[in-house]
Short mmCIF file of N, CA and C in Angstrom, two decimals:
data_model
loop_
_atom_site.label_atom_id
_atom_site.label_comp_id
_atom_site.label_asym_id
_atom_site.label_seq_id
_atom_site.Cartn_x
_atom_site.Cartn_y
_atom_site.Cartn_z
N VAL A 157 -38.55 142.40 -81.04
CA VAL A 157 -37.43 143.08 -81.69
C VAL A 157 -37.34 144.52 -81.18
N TRP A 158 -38.51 145.20 -81.15
CA TRP A 158 -38.51 146.59 -80.70
C TRP A 158 -38.12 146.69 -79.22
N GLN A 159 -38.63 145.75 -78.43
CA GLN A 159 -38.29 145.76 -77.00
C GLN A 159 -36.80 145.52 -76.79
N ALA A 160 -36.22 144.64 -77.59
CA ALA A 160 -34.78 144.36 -77.47
C ALA A 160 -33.99 145.61 -77.85
N ASP A 161 -34.41 146.29 -78.93
CA ASP A 161 -33.73 147.53 -79.33
C ASP A 161 -33.81 148.58 -78.22
N LYS A 162 -35.01 148.68 -77.66
CA LYS A 162 -35.22 149.67 -76.59
C LYS A 162 -34.32 149.37 -75.38
N PHE A 163 -34.24 148.09 -75.04
CA PHE A 163 -33.40 147.67 -73.91
C PHE A 163 -31.93 148.00 -74.18
N LEU A 164 -31.46 147.67 -75.40
CA LEU A 164 -30.05 147.90 -75.75
C LEU A 164 -29.70 149.39 -75.75
N GLN A 165 -30.68 150.24 -76.11
CA GLN A 165 -30.42 151.68 -76.08
C GLN A 165 -30.44 152.21 -74.65
N SER A 166 -31.35 151.66 -73.86
CA SER A 166 -31.48 152.15 -72.48
C SER A 166 -30.34 151.64 -71.58
N TYR A 167 -29.91 150.38 -71.81
CA TYR A 167 -28.89 149.77 -70.95
C TYR A 167 -27.76 149.17 -71.79
N PRO A 168 -26.99 150.02 -72.47
CA PRO A 168 -25.95 149.50 -73.37
C PRO A 168 -24.85 148.70 -72.65
N TYR A 169 -24.64 148.94 -71.37
CA TYR A 169 -23.55 148.27 -70.66
C TYR A 169 -24.05 147.19 -69.71
N SER A 170 -25.27 146.78 -69.90
CA SER A 170 -25.84 145.75 -69.02
C SER A 170 -25.11 144.43 -69.24
N PRO A 171 -24.97 143.62 -68.16
CA PRO A 171 -24.29 142.33 -68.31
C PRO A 171 -25.10 141.34 -69.17
N VAL A 172 -26.40 141.61 -69.40
CA VAL A 172 -27.22 140.68 -70.20
C VAL A 172 -27.35 141.14 -71.66
N THR A 173 -26.54 142.13 -72.06
CA THR A 173 -26.61 142.67 -73.41
C THR A 173 -26.41 141.59 -74.47
N SER A 174 -25.48 140.69 -74.26
CA SER A 174 -25.23 139.63 -75.26
C SER A 174 -26.44 138.71 -75.39
N ASN A 175 -27.11 138.43 -74.25
CA ASN A 175 -28.33 137.61 -74.30
C ASN A 175 -29.44 138.33 -75.08
N VAL A 176 -29.56 139.63 -74.84
CA VAL A 176 -30.58 140.42 -75.52
C VAL A 176 -30.30 140.45 -77.03
N ASP A 177 -29.02 140.53 -77.39
CA ASP A 177 -28.63 140.49 -78.81
C ASP A 177 -29.09 139.18 -79.45
N ILE A 178 -28.89 138.06 -78.74
CA ILE A 178 -29.29 136.74 -79.25
C ILE A 178 -30.82 136.69 -79.41
N ILE A 179 -31.52 137.20 -78.37
CA ILE A 179 -33.00 137.22 -78.43
C ILE A 179 -33.46 138.10 -79.60
N LYS A 180 -32.79 139.25 -79.78
CA LYS A 180 -33.17 140.17 -80.85
C LYS A 180 -32.99 139.49 -82.22
N GLU A 181 -31.85 138.82 -82.42
CA GLU A 181 -31.58 138.15 -83.69
C GLU A 181 -32.62 137.07 -83.99
N ASP A 182 -32.93 136.28 -82.93
CA ASP A 182 -33.92 135.20 -83.09
C ASP A 182 -35.31 135.78 -83.41
N ALA A 183 -35.69 136.84 -82.68
CA ALA A 183 -37.00 137.47 -82.89
C ALA A 183 -37.07 138.09 -84.29
N LEU A 184 -35.96 138.71 -84.71
CA LEU A 184 -35.91 139.33 -86.03
C LEU A 184 -36.07 138.28 -87.12
N GLU A 185 -35.40 137.16 -86.94
CA GLU A 185 -35.48 136.06 -87.91
C GLU A 185 -36.91 135.53 -88.01
N ARG A 186 -37.53 135.34 -86.83
CA ARG A 186 -38.90 134.81 -86.82
C ARG A 186 -39.90 135.84 -87.37
N ALA A 187 -39.68 137.10 -87.08
CA ALA A 187 -40.56 138.16 -87.59
C ALA A 187 -40.46 138.22 -89.12
N ASP A 188 -39.24 138.16 -89.64
CA ASP A 188 -39.05 138.17 -91.10
C ASP A 188 -39.69 136.94 -91.74
N SER A 189 -39.55 135.80 -91.09
CA SER A 189 -40.13 134.56 -91.60
C SER A 189 -41.67 134.67 -91.64
N TRP A 190 -42.24 135.23 -90.59
CA TRP A 190 -43.70 135.42 -90.52
C TRP A 190 -44.16 136.35 -91.64
N PHE A 191 -43.42 137.46 -91.82
CA PHE A 191 -43.76 138.44 -92.84
C PHE A 191 -43.63 137.84 -94.24
N ASP A 192 -42.54 137.09 -94.44
CA ASP A 192 -42.31 136.45 -95.75
C ASP A 192 -43.39 135.41 -96.06
N SER A 193 -43.89 134.73 -95.02
CA SER A 193 -44.95 133.73 -95.26
C SER A 193 -46.22 134.43 -95.76
N PHE A 194 -46.50 135.62 -95.24
CA PHE A 194 -47.63 136.41 -95.74
C PHE A 194 -47.43 136.72 -97.21
N PHE A 195 -46.23 137.18 -97.55
CA PHE A 195 -45.95 137.57 -98.93
C PHE A 195 -45.97 136.37 -99.88
N SER A 196 -45.52 135.21 -99.41
CA SER A 196 -45.55 134.04 -100.30
C SER A 196 -46.99 133.61 -100.55
N ARG A 197 -47.87 133.74 -99.54
CA ARG A 197 -49.30 133.44 -99.76
C ARG A 197 -49.92 134.46 -100.72
N VAL A 198 -49.52 135.71 -100.58
CA VAL A 198 -50.00 136.77 -101.48
C VAL A 198 -49.57 136.45 -102.92
N ASP A 199 -48.30 136.06 -103.08
CA ASP A 199 -47.78 135.73 -104.41
C ASP A 199 -48.50 134.52 -105.00
N ALA A 200 -48.82 133.54 -104.14
CA ALA A 200 -49.54 132.34 -104.61
C ALA A 200 -50.92 132.74 -105.14
N PHE A 201 -51.61 133.61 -104.41
CA PHE A 201 -52.92 134.10 -104.88
C PHE A 201 -52.77 134.85 -106.20
N ALA A 202 -51.73 135.68 -106.29
CA ALA A 202 -51.51 136.47 -107.51
C ALA A 202 -51.24 135.56 -108.71
N GLU A 203 -50.48 134.48 -108.47
CA GLU A 203 -50.20 133.52 -109.56
C GLU A 203 -51.49 132.88 -110.07
N GLU A 204 -52.43 132.64 -109.15
CA GLU A 204 -53.72 132.04 -109.52
C GLU A 204 -54.70 133.10 -110.03
N LYS A 205 -54.22 134.34 -110.14
CA LYS A 205 -55.02 135.48 -110.59
C LYS A 205 -56.17 135.80 -109.63
N LYS A 206 -55.97 135.47 -108.35
CA LYS A 206 -56.96 135.81 -107.31
C LYS A 206 -56.48 137.10 -106.63
N PHE A 207 -56.54 138.18 -107.38
CA PHE A 207 -55.97 139.44 -106.91
C PHE A 207 -56.70 140.01 -105.69
N GLN A 208 -58.03 139.87 -105.67
CA GLN A 208 -58.79 140.39 -104.54
C GLN A 208 -58.40 139.68 -103.24
N ASP A 209 -58.25 138.34 -103.32
CA ASP A 209 -57.84 137.57 -102.14
C ASP A 209 -56.46 138.00 -101.67
N ALA A 210 -55.56 138.23 -102.62
CA ALA A 210 -54.19 138.65 -102.29
C ALA A 210 -54.20 140.01 -101.58
N MET A 211 -55.02 140.94 -102.11
CA MET A 211 -55.08 142.29 -101.50
C MET A 211 -55.72 142.24 -100.12
N GLU A 212 -56.71 141.37 -99.99
CA GLU A 212 -57.37 141.21 -98.68
C GLU A 212 -56.38 140.70 -97.64
N LEU A 213 -55.54 139.76 -98.07
CA LEU A 213 -54.52 139.21 -97.17
C LEU A 213 -53.55 140.30 -96.73
N LEU A 214 -53.15 141.16 -97.66
CA LEU A 214 -52.23 142.26 -97.32
C LEU A 214 -52.88 143.24 -96.35
N GLN A 215 -54.19 143.47 -96.54
CA GLN A 215 -54.89 144.39 -95.64
C GLN A 215 -54.99 143.84 -94.22
N ASN A 216 -54.92 142.50 -94.11
CA ASN A 216 -55.02 141.87 -92.79
C ASN A 216 -53.71 141.88 -92.00
N ILE A 217 -52.61 142.32 -92.62
CA ILE A 217 -51.35 142.42 -91.87
C ILE A 217 -51.50 143.56 -90.86
N PRO A 218 -51.39 143.25 -89.58
CA PRO A 218 -51.54 144.32 -88.57
C PRO A 218 -50.40 145.34 -88.66
N GLN A 219 -50.73 146.55 -89.09
CA GLN A 219 -49.70 147.56 -89.35
C GLN A 219 -49.07 148.13 -88.08
N ASP A 220 -49.76 147.91 -86.96
CA ASP A 220 -49.20 148.46 -85.72
C ASP A 220 -48.02 147.63 -85.19
N ILE A 221 -47.82 146.42 -85.76
CA ILE A 221 -46.70 145.61 -85.26
C ILE A 221 -45.58 145.44 -86.29
N ILE A 222 -45.72 146.11 -87.44
CA ILE A 222 -44.63 146.05 -88.43
C ILE A 222 -44.04 147.44 -88.59
N GLY A 223 -42.79 147.49 -88.93
CA GLY A 223 -42.10 148.78 -89.05
C GLY A 223 -42.49 149.53 -90.31
N GLN A 224 -42.00 150.76 -90.40
CA GLN A 224 -42.31 151.65 -91.53
C GLN A 224 -41.83 151.04 -92.86
N GLU A 225 -40.68 150.38 -92.80
CA GLU A 225 -40.11 149.75 -94.01
C GLU A 225 -41.06 148.67 -94.54
N LYS A 226 -41.58 147.86 -93.62
CA LYS A 226 -42.50 146.77 -94.01
C LYS A 226 -43.84 147.34 -94.49
N ILE A 227 -44.30 148.42 -93.86
CA ILE A 227 -45.54 149.07 -94.29
C ILE A 227 -45.40 149.53 -95.75
N GLN A 228 -44.21 150.08 -96.06
CA GLN A 228 -43.95 150.53 -97.44
C GLN A 228 -43.94 149.35 -98.40
N GLU A 229 -43.38 148.22 -97.97
CA GLU A 229 -43.36 147.00 -98.80
C GLU A 229 -44.79 146.54 -99.10
N VAL A 230 -45.65 146.59 -98.06
CA VAL A 230 -47.05 146.18 -98.21
C VAL A 230 -47.75 147.12 -99.21
N LYS A 231 -47.48 148.42 -99.08
CA LYS A 231 -48.10 149.40 -99.99
C LYS A 231 -47.66 149.15 -101.43
N THR A 232 -46.36 148.93 -101.61
CA THR A 232 -45.81 148.68 -102.96
C THR A 232 -46.43 147.42 -103.55
N LYS A 233 -46.54 146.37 -102.72
CA LYS A 233 -47.11 145.11 -103.19
C LYS A 233 -48.58 145.29 -103.58
N THR A 234 -49.32 146.06 -102.77
CA THR A 234 -50.73 146.32 -103.07
C THR A 234 -50.86 147.05 -104.40
N ASP A 235 -49.99 148.05 -104.63
CA ASP A 235 -50.01 148.79 -105.89
C ASP A 235 -49.73 147.85 -107.07
N GLU A 236 -48.77 146.94 -106.89
CA GLU A 236 -48.44 145.97 -107.95
C GLU A 236 -49.66 145.09 -108.26
N LEU A 237 -50.36 144.66 -107.22
CA LEU A 237 -51.53 143.80 -107.40
C LEU A 237 -52.66 144.53 -108.12
N VAL A 238 -52.88 145.79 -107.76
CA VAL A 238 -53.92 146.59 -108.42
C VAL A 238 -53.61 146.70 -109.91
N LEU A 239 -52.35 146.96 -110.22
CA LEU A 239 -51.92 147.08 -111.62
C LEU A 239 -52.06 145.73 -112.34
N ALA A 240 -51.62 144.66 -111.69
CA ALA A 240 -51.70 143.32 -112.30
C ALA A 240 -53.15 142.94 -112.58
N GLU A 241 -54.05 143.29 -111.65
CA GLU A 241 -55.47 142.97 -111.83
C GLU A 241 -56.04 143.75 -113.03
N ALA A 242 -55.66 145.02 -113.14
CA ALA A 242 -56.15 145.83 -114.27
C ALA A 242 -55.63 145.28 -115.60
N VAL A 243 -54.36 144.89 -115.61
CA VAL A 243 -53.76 144.32 -116.83
C VAL A 243 -54.46 143.02 -117.20
N GLU A 244 -54.71 142.18 -116.20
CA GLU A 244 -55.38 140.89 -116.44
C GLU A 244 -56.79 141.12 -116.99
N ARG A 245 -57.50 142.08 -116.40
CA ARG A 245 -58.86 142.40 -116.86
C ARG A 245 -58.85 142.84 -118.33
N GLU A 246 -57.89 143.71 -118.68
CA GLU A 246 -57.77 144.18 -120.06
C GLU A 246 -57.40 143.05 -121.01
N THR A 247 -56.49 142.18 -120.54
CA THR A 247 -56.05 141.04 -121.37
C THR A 247 -57.23 140.14 -121.68
N VAL A 248 -58.03 139.84 -120.66
CA VAL A 248 -59.20 138.98 -120.84
C VAL A 248 -60.18 139.64 -121.82
N LYS A 249 -60.36 140.95 -121.67
CA LYS A 249 -61.28 141.69 -122.54
C LYS A 249 -60.80 141.63 -123.99
N ILE A 250 -59.50 141.83 -124.19
CA ILE A 250 -58.92 141.80 -125.54
C ILE A 250 -59.05 140.41 -126.14
N GLU A 251 -58.76 139.37 -125.33
CA GLU A 251 -58.88 137.99 -125.81
C GLU A 251 -60.32 137.69 -126.21
N LYS A 252 -61.26 138.17 -125.41
CA LYS A 252 -62.68 137.94 -125.71
C LYS A 252 -63.06 138.62 -127.03
N MET A 253 -62.59 139.86 -127.21
CA MET A 253 -62.89 140.59 -128.44
C MET A 253 -62.25 139.91 -129.65
N GLN A 254 -61.03 139.38 -129.46
CA GLN A 254 -60.36 138.68 -130.56
C GLN A 254 -61.13 137.41 -130.93
N GLU A 255 -61.64 136.71 -129.92
CA GLU A 255 -62.43 135.50 -130.17
C GLU A 255 -63.73 135.84 -130.89
N LEU A 256 -64.37 136.93 -130.48
CA LEU A 256 -65.59 137.36 -131.15
C LEU A 256 -65.31 137.74 -132.60
N GLN A 257 -64.19 138.43 -132.82
CA GLN A 257 -63.81 138.81 -134.17
C GLN A 257 -63.52 137.57 -135.02
N ARG A 258 -62.87 136.58 -134.40
CA ARG A 258 -62.57 135.32 -135.11
C ARG A 258 -63.87 134.64 -135.53
N ARG A 259 -64.84 134.58 -134.59
CA ARG A 259 -66.14 133.96 -134.90
C ARG A 259 -66.85 134.74 -136.01
N TRP A 260 -66.79 136.07 -135.93
CA TRP A 260 -67.42 136.91 -136.95
C TRP A 260 -66.81 136.60 -138.33
N ASN A 261 -65.49 136.56 -138.40
CA ASN A 261 -64.80 136.27 -139.65
C ASN A 261 -65.17 134.88 -140.17
N GLU A 262 -65.30 133.94 -139.25
CA GLU A 262 -65.70 132.57 -139.61
C GLU A 262 -67.09 132.59 -140.26
N GLY A 263 -68.01 133.35 -139.66
CA GLY A 263 -69.36 133.48 -140.21
C GLY A 263 -69.35 134.13 -141.58
N MET A 264 -68.53 135.16 -141.73
CA MET A 264 -68.43 135.85 -143.02
C MET A 264 -67.87 134.92 -144.10
N THR A 265 -66.88 134.12 -143.73
CA THR A 265 -66.29 133.16 -144.68
C THR A 265 -67.34 132.15 -145.13
N MET A 266 -68.11 131.65 -144.16
CA MET A 266 -69.19 130.70 -144.49
C MET A 266 -70.21 131.35 -145.43
N ALA A 267 -70.57 132.60 -145.14
CA ALA A 267 -71.55 133.31 -145.97
C ALA A 267 -71.02 133.48 -147.39
N ASP A 268 -69.73 133.86 -147.49
CA ASP A 268 -69.12 134.06 -148.81
C ASP A 268 -69.07 132.77 -149.61
N SER A 269 -68.92 131.63 -148.90
CA SER A 269 -68.83 130.35 -149.62
C SER A 269 -70.22 129.75 -149.90
N GLY A 270 -71.28 130.47 -149.47
CA GLY A 270 -72.64 130.00 -149.75
C GLY A 270 -73.25 129.12 -148.67
N ASP A 271 -72.53 128.93 -147.57
CA ASP A 271 -73.08 128.14 -146.45
C ASP A 271 -73.89 129.08 -145.56
N PHE A 272 -75.08 129.46 -146.04
CA PHE A 272 -75.89 130.45 -145.33
C PHE A 272 -76.35 129.96 -143.96
N ASP A 273 -76.75 128.70 -143.88
CA ASP A 273 -77.24 128.17 -142.60
C ASP A 273 -76.12 128.13 -141.55
N GLY A 274 -74.93 127.72 -141.99
CA GLY A 274 -73.78 127.70 -141.07
C GLY A 274 -73.45 129.10 -140.58
N ALA A 275 -73.47 130.06 -141.51
CA ALA A 275 -73.18 131.45 -141.17
C ALA A 275 -74.24 132.00 -140.21
N ILE A 276 -75.50 131.70 -140.50
CA ILE A 276 -76.59 132.17 -139.62
C ILE A 276 -76.40 131.59 -138.21
N ALA A 277 -76.01 130.32 -138.12
CA ALA A 277 -75.78 129.70 -136.81
C ALA A 277 -74.67 130.42 -136.05
N VAL A 278 -73.59 130.78 -136.75
CA VAL A 278 -72.48 131.50 -136.11
C VAL A 278 -72.94 132.88 -135.65
N PHE A 279 -73.66 133.60 -136.51
CA PHE A 279 -74.11 134.95 -136.15
C PHE A 279 -75.15 134.91 -135.03
N THR A 280 -75.93 133.84 -134.97
CA THR A 280 -76.92 133.70 -133.89
C THR A 280 -76.21 133.58 -132.54
N GLU A 281 -75.07 132.87 -132.52
CA GLU A 281 -74.27 132.76 -131.28
C GLU A 281 -73.77 134.14 -130.83
N LEU A 282 -73.57 135.03 -131.78
CA LEU A 282 -73.03 136.37 -131.46
C LEU A 282 -74.11 137.35 -130.99
N LEU A 283 -75.37 136.92 -130.99
CA LEU A 283 -76.46 137.82 -130.59
C LEU A 283 -76.39 138.23 -129.11
N GLU A 284 -75.73 137.42 -128.28
CA GLU A 284 -75.62 137.75 -126.84
C GLU A 284 -74.32 138.48 -126.52
N THR A 285 -73.66 139.03 -127.53
CA THR A 285 -72.35 139.67 -127.33
C THR A 285 -72.39 141.12 -127.80
N GLU A 286 -71.21 141.74 -127.81
CA GLU A 286 -71.07 143.12 -128.28
C GLU A 286 -71.37 143.24 -129.77
N TYR A 287 -71.38 142.11 -130.46
CA TYR A 287 -71.63 142.09 -131.90
C TYR A 287 -73.11 141.93 -132.23
N ALA A 288 -73.97 142.02 -131.24
CA ALA A 288 -75.40 141.72 -131.41
C ALA A 288 -76.06 142.48 -132.56
N SER A 289 -75.90 143.80 -132.60
CA SER A 289 -76.60 144.57 -133.63
C SER A 289 -76.09 144.23 -135.03
N LYS A 290 -74.76 144.08 -135.16
CA LYS A 290 -74.20 143.71 -136.47
C LYS A 290 -74.67 142.31 -136.86
N ALA A 291 -74.69 141.41 -135.90
CA ALA A 291 -75.08 140.01 -136.17
C ALA A 291 -76.54 139.95 -136.62
N GLU A 292 -77.38 140.76 -135.98
CA GLU A 292 -78.81 140.78 -136.32
C GLU A 292 -79.01 141.18 -137.79
N VAL A 293 -78.29 142.21 -138.21
CA VAL A 293 -78.39 142.68 -139.59
C VAL A 293 -77.92 141.59 -140.56
N ARG A 294 -76.78 140.95 -140.21
CA ARG A 294 -76.24 139.89 -141.08
C ARG A 294 -77.20 138.70 -141.17
N ILE A 295 -77.81 138.34 -140.05
CA ILE A 295 -78.77 137.21 -140.05
C ILE A 295 -79.93 137.52 -141.00
N GLU A 296 -80.42 138.76 -140.92
CA GLU A 296 -81.53 139.17 -141.78
C GLU A 296 -81.13 139.09 -143.26
N GLU A 297 -79.94 139.63 -143.57
CA GLU A 297 -79.46 139.62 -144.96
C GLU A 297 -79.26 138.18 -145.46
N LEU A 298 -78.62 137.36 -144.61
CA LEU A 298 -78.33 135.98 -145.01
C LEU A 298 -79.60 135.15 -145.15
N SER A 299 -80.57 135.41 -144.28
CA SER A 299 -81.85 134.68 -144.36
C SER A 299 -82.50 134.97 -145.71
N LEU A 300 -82.46 136.23 -146.12
CA LEU A 300 -83.04 136.61 -147.40
C LEU A 300 -82.28 135.95 -148.56
N GLN A 301 -80.95 136.00 -148.48
CA GLN A 301 -80.13 135.38 -149.53
C GLN A 301 -80.41 133.88 -149.62
N ALA A 302 -80.45 133.23 -148.45
CA ALA A 302 -80.70 131.79 -148.42
C ALA A 302 -82.09 131.46 -148.96
N ALA A 303 -83.08 132.25 -148.55
CA ALA A 303 -84.45 132.02 -149.02
C ALA A 303 -84.54 132.20 -150.53
N LYS A 304 -83.85 133.24 -151.04
CA LYS A 304 -83.86 133.46 -152.49
C LYS A 304 -83.19 132.31 -153.23
N ALA A 305 -82.07 131.83 -152.68
CA ALA A 305 -81.34 130.72 -153.32
C ALA A 305 -82.22 129.47 -153.33
N ASP A 306 -82.88 129.19 -152.19
CA ASP A 306 -83.75 128.01 -152.12
C ASP A 306 -84.96 128.18 -153.06
N ARG A 307 -85.49 129.39 -153.12
CA ARG A 307 -86.64 129.65 -154.01
C ARG A 307 -86.24 129.43 -155.47
N LYS A 308 -85.02 129.84 -155.78
CA LYS A 308 -84.51 129.64 -157.15
C LYS A 308 -84.41 128.14 -157.46
N LYS A 309 -83.90 127.36 -156.47
CA LYS A 309 -83.81 125.90 -156.65
C LYS A 309 -85.19 125.31 -156.90
N ALA A 310 -86.15 125.76 -156.08
CA ALA A 310 -87.53 125.26 -156.21
C ALA A 310 -88.10 125.63 -157.58
N ALA A 311 -87.79 126.84 -158.04
CA ALA A 311 -88.29 127.30 -159.35
C ALA A 311 -87.68 126.45 -160.47
N GLU A 312 -86.39 126.13 -160.35
CA GLU A 312 -85.72 125.29 -161.35
C GLU A 312 -86.37 123.91 -161.41
N LEU A 313 -86.68 123.35 -160.22
CA LEU A 313 -87.35 122.05 -160.17
C LEU A 313 -88.73 122.13 -160.81
N PHE A 314 -89.42 123.26 -160.57
CA PHE A 314 -90.76 123.43 -161.14
C PHE A 314 -90.69 123.53 -162.66
N ILE A 315 -89.68 124.24 -163.17
CA ILE A 315 -89.51 124.36 -164.63
C ILE A 315 -89.23 122.98 -165.23
N ARG A 316 -88.37 122.20 -164.53
CA ARG A 316 -88.11 120.82 -164.99
C ARG A 316 -89.40 120.00 -164.98
N PHE A 317 -90.25 120.23 -163.99
CA PHE A 317 -91.54 119.54 -163.87
C PHE A 317 -92.41 119.83 -165.11
N THR A 318 -92.42 121.12 -165.52
CA THR A 318 -93.27 121.49 -166.67
C THR A 318 -92.75 120.91 -167.98
N LYS A 319 -91.44 120.59 -168.03
CA LYS A 319 -90.86 120.09 -169.28
C LYS A 319 -90.75 118.57 -169.32
N THR A 320 -91.15 117.90 -168.24
CA THR A 320 -91.03 116.43 -168.19
C THR A 320 -92.39 115.80 -168.47
N SER A 321 -92.36 114.74 -169.23
CA SER A 321 -93.63 114.07 -169.56
C SER A 321 -93.88 112.85 -168.68
N ASP A 322 -92.82 112.27 -168.09
CA ASP A 322 -92.97 111.09 -167.25
C ASP A 322 -93.71 111.47 -165.96
N VAL A 323 -94.82 110.78 -165.67
CA VAL A 323 -95.69 111.11 -164.53
C VAL A 323 -94.94 110.98 -163.20
N GLU A 324 -94.19 109.91 -163.01
CA GLU A 324 -93.46 109.69 -161.75
C GLU A 324 -92.40 110.77 -161.53
N SER A 325 -91.68 111.11 -162.58
CA SER A 325 -90.66 112.17 -162.49
C SER A 325 -91.31 113.51 -162.19
N ARG A 326 -92.43 113.79 -162.85
CA ARG A 326 -93.16 115.05 -162.61
C ARG A 326 -93.60 115.14 -161.15
N LYS A 327 -94.13 114.02 -160.64
CA LYS A 327 -94.60 113.98 -159.26
C LYS A 327 -93.43 114.24 -158.29
N ARG A 328 -92.30 113.55 -158.56
CA ARG A 328 -91.13 113.68 -157.70
C ARG A 328 -90.60 115.13 -157.72
N LEU A 329 -90.51 115.73 -158.89
CA LEU A 329 -90.02 117.11 -159.03
C LEU A 329 -90.95 118.10 -158.32
N LEU A 330 -92.24 117.90 -158.47
CA LEU A 330 -93.22 118.78 -157.84
C LEU A 330 -93.14 118.69 -156.32
N ILE A 331 -93.05 117.46 -155.81
CA ILE A 331 -92.96 117.25 -154.35
C ILE A 331 -91.67 117.86 -153.81
N GLU A 332 -90.55 117.67 -154.54
CA GLU A 332 -89.26 118.22 -154.11
C GLU A 332 -89.31 119.75 -154.09
N SER A 333 -89.92 120.32 -155.13
CA SER A 333 -90.05 121.78 -155.21
C SER A 333 -90.88 122.30 -154.04
N ARG A 334 -92.00 121.66 -153.75
CA ARG A 334 -92.88 122.06 -152.65
C ARG A 334 -92.15 121.93 -151.31
N LYS A 335 -91.39 120.85 -151.16
CA LYS A 335 -90.64 120.61 -149.92
C LYS A 335 -89.64 121.74 -149.66
N ILE A 336 -88.94 122.16 -150.71
CA ILE A 336 -87.97 123.27 -150.56
C ILE A 336 -88.68 124.55 -150.16
N LEU A 337 -89.83 124.83 -150.80
CA LEU A 337 -90.59 126.05 -150.49
C LEU A 337 -91.11 126.03 -149.05
N LYS A 338 -91.62 124.88 -148.61
CA LYS A 338 -92.11 124.77 -147.22
C LYS A 338 -90.96 124.96 -146.22
N ASN A 339 -89.81 124.43 -146.61
CA ASN A 339 -88.61 124.54 -145.76
C ASN A 339 -88.20 126.01 -145.59
N ILE A 340 -88.35 126.79 -146.66
CA ILE A 340 -88.03 128.23 -146.57
C ILE A 340 -88.90 128.89 -145.50
N LEU A 341 -90.20 128.56 -145.50
CA LEU A 341 -91.13 129.17 -144.54
C LEU A 341 -90.83 128.75 -143.10
N VAL A 342 -90.26 127.55 -142.94
CA VAL A 342 -89.92 127.07 -141.60
C VAL A 342 -88.61 127.72 -141.13
N LYS A 343 -87.58 127.70 -142.00
CA LYS A 343 -86.25 128.19 -141.61
C LYS A 343 -86.15 129.71 -141.58
N TYR A 344 -86.83 130.38 -142.51
CA TYR A 344 -86.71 131.84 -142.62
C TYR A 344 -88.09 132.49 -142.67
N PRO A 345 -88.89 132.35 -141.61
CA PRO A 345 -90.29 132.83 -141.65
C PRO A 345 -90.42 134.35 -141.78
N GLU A 346 -89.40 135.08 -141.37
CA GLU A 346 -89.50 136.55 -141.36
C GLU A 346 -89.03 137.21 -142.65
N VAL A 347 -88.53 136.45 -143.61
CA VAL A 347 -87.97 137.09 -144.81
C VAL A 347 -89.05 137.79 -145.61
N GLU A 348 -88.61 138.82 -146.34
CA GLU A 348 -89.59 139.65 -147.07
C GLU A 348 -90.25 138.91 -148.23
N ILE A 349 -89.64 137.81 -148.69
CA ILE A 349 -90.25 137.07 -149.81
C ILE A 349 -91.15 135.93 -149.33
N ALA A 350 -91.42 135.91 -148.03
CA ALA A 350 -92.22 134.82 -147.46
C ALA A 350 -93.60 134.70 -148.12
N GLN A 351 -94.23 135.84 -148.39
CA GLN A 351 -95.57 135.82 -149.01
C GLN A 351 -95.52 135.24 -150.42
N ARG A 352 -94.47 135.61 -151.16
CA ARG A 352 -94.31 135.08 -152.51
C ARG A 352 -94.06 133.58 -152.48
N VAL A 353 -93.28 133.14 -151.51
CA VAL A 353 -92.99 131.70 -151.36
C VAL A 353 -94.29 130.96 -151.03
N LEU A 354 -95.04 131.56 -150.11
CA LEU A 354 -96.33 130.96 -149.72
C LEU A 354 -97.25 130.85 -150.93
N GLY A 355 -97.29 131.88 -151.75
CA GLY A 355 -98.10 131.88 -152.96
C GLY A 355 -97.65 130.77 -153.90
#
């Protein structure tokens, strides 16, 4: 294209000017097609959120063979990709935080409804996230609450044991009470009432 332009400027009255015009048009069409194919591949990468690959492709366009207008197009496209990548990164971060918040709320709802083990399981999943310190505190609190609730159940069974005269019922109540207490030591070994439970 550039050579054809140069020829037409240097020899405007040449008898082959019309041929050069045809060659210029054909070369221009093919050059635009080549350039557009680069951009369509860049757009395809951008659609797949492969922004680094798209920018790498733009950097591979040889700038010494494209005009100033095309260089500006490449620069504009690169700027768009940098912005799109930043937006995508922020969107993913926000979605992740919303999911963590949803899980946290789910755990809190379980805790409020008395499902301590379910809540502890949810908060344990959050230990590897930004919610780790908060989750650790909640796990500790819930473990204590759950241990106290189970200890209360065991105490109620023990009181029933002391008031029952039937030997089989007494045995069953005592075994059930002991089973609950042993379970506390297995599930919540670190709770502050562990020694009392053991006693």
